[in-house]
Short mmCIF file of C-alpha atoms in Angstrom, two decimals:
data_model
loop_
_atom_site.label_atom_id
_atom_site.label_comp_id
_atom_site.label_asym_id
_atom_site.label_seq_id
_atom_site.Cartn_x
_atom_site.Cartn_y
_atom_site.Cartn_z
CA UNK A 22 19.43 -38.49 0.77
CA UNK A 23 17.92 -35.08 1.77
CA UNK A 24 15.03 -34.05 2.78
CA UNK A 25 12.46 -33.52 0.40
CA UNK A 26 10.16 -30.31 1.01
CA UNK A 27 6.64 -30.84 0.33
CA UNK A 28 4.24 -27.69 -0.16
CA UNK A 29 2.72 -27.03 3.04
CA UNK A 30 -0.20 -23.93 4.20
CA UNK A 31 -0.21 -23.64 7.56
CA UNK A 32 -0.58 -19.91 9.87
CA UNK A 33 -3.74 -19.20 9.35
CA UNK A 34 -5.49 -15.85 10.18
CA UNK A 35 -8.62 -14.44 9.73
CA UNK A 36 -9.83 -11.35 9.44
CA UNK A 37 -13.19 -9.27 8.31
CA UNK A 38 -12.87 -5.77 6.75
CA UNK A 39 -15.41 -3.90 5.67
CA UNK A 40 -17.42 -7.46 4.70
CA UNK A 41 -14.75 -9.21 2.95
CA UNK A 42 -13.37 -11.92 4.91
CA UNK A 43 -9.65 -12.66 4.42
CA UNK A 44 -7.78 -15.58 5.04
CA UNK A 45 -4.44 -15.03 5.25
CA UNK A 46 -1.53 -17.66 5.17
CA UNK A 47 1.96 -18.86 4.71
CA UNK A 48 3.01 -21.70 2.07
CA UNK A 49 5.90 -24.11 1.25
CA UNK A 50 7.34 -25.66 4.02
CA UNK A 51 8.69 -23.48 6.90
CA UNK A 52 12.20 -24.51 6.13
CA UNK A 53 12.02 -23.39 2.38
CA UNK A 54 13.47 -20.39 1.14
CA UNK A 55 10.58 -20.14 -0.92
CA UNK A 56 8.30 -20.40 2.14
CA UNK A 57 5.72 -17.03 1.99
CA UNK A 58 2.70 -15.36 2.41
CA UNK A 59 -0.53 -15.30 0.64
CA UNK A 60 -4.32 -14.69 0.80
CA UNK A 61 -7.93 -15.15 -0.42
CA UNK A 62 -11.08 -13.83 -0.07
CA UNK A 63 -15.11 -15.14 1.02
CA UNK A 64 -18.33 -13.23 1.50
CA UNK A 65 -19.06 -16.03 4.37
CA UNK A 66 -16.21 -17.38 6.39
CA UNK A 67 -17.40 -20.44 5.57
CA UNK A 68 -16.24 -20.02 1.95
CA UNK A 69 -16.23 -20.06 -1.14
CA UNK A 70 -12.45 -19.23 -1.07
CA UNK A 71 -10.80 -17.14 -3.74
CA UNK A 72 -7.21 -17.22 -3.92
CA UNK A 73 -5.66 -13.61 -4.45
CA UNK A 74 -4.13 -12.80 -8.23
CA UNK A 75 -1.72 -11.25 -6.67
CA UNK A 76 -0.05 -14.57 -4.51
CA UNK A 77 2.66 -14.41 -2.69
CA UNK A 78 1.86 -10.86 -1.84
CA UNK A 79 5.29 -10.99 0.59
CA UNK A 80 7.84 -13.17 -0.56
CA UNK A 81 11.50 -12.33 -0.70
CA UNK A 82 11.29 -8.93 -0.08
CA UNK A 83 13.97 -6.50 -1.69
CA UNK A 84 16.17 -6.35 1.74
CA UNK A 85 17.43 -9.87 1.23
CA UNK A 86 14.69 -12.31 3.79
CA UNK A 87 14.20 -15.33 2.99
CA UNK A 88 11.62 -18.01 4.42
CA UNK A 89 9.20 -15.09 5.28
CA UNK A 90 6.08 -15.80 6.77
CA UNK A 91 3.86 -17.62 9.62
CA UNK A 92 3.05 -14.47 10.93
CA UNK A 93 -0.37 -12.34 12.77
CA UNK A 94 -1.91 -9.20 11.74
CA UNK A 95 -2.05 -6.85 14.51
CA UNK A 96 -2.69 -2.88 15.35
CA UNK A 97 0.00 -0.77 16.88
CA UNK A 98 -0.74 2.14 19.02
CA UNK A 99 -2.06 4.15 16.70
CA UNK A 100 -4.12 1.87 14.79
CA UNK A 101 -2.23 0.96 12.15
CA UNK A 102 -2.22 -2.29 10.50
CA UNK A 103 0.67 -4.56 11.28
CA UNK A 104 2.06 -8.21 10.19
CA UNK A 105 4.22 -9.84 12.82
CA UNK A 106 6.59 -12.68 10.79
CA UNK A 107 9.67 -14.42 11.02
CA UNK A 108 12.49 -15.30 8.13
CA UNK A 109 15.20 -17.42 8.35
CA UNK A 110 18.48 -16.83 9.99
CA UNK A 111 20.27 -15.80 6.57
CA UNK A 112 20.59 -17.89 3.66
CA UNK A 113 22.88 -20.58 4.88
CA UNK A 114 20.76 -21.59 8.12
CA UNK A 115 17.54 -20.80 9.13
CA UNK A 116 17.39 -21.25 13.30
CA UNK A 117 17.28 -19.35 15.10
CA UNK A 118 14.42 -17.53 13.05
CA UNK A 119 14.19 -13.39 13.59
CA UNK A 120 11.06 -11.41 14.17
CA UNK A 121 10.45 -8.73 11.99
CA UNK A 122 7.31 -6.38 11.12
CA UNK A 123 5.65 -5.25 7.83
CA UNK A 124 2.82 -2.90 7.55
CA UNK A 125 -0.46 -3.58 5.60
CA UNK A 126 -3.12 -2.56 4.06
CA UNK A 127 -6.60 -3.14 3.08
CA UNK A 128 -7.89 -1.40 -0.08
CA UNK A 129 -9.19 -1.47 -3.46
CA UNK A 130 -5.92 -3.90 -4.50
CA UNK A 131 -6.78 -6.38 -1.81
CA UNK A 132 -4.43 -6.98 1.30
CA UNK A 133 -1.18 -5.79 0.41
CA UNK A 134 2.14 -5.57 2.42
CA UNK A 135 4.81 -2.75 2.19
CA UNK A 136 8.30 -4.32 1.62
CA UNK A 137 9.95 -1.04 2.19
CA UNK A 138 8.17 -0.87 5.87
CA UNK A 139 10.29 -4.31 7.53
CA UNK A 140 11.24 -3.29 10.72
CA UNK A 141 12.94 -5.13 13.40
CA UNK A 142 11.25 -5.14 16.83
CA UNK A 143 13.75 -3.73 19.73
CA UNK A 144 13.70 -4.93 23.22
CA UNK A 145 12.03 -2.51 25.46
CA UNK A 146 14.03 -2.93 29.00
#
């Protein structure tokens, strides 16, 4: 028998901008192809949680990734706002699991994450 994927949320960050508290997170199982990322929002970070409309706001983005998610928010050099994630291999096996980074935003439409930005990090010698 195979194994049965469950729906998991697990990678938590959290993050205050300009008072909004946002808790951002992957869900499905890690080993789904439908594994991705979504959000909500609190006034405290204590909750009341409210999940985002928008969810999964990155999800099998239009380059072909699958199992996107379990990432960190970060700021580059110039302050920009990044999301560090992995995907799956390809769509036949998913180890070893690739780095990749998406850029992001906070603003009137919530927390939302450029598809069209997915870069792959290079090794700096």
């Amino acid at each position: 028998m195979g194994k049965k994927l469950g729906k998991v949320t697990e990678g938590p960050s959290l993050v205050k901008k300009d008072g909004i508290y946002y808790l951002i997170y992957s869900a499905n199982i890690f080993e789904s192809q439908d594994y991705g990322v979504g959000y909500a929002t609190s006034a405290s970070p204590m909750g009341d949680w409210i999940k985002s409309d928008n969810n999964p706001i990155f999800y099998k983005p239009d380059n072909g990734l699958i199992g996107t998610g379990h990432g960190a928010l970060f700021a580059d050099k110039e302050g920009n706002e990044k999301y560090v994630f992995h995907a799956h291999f390809d769509s036949e096996k998913i180890q070893p699991r690739l780095m990749y980074i998406i850029d992001v935003e906070f603003g009137k439409k919530g927390l939302t994450m450029d598809q069209h930005s997915i870069i792959t990090p290079v090794e700096v010698e």
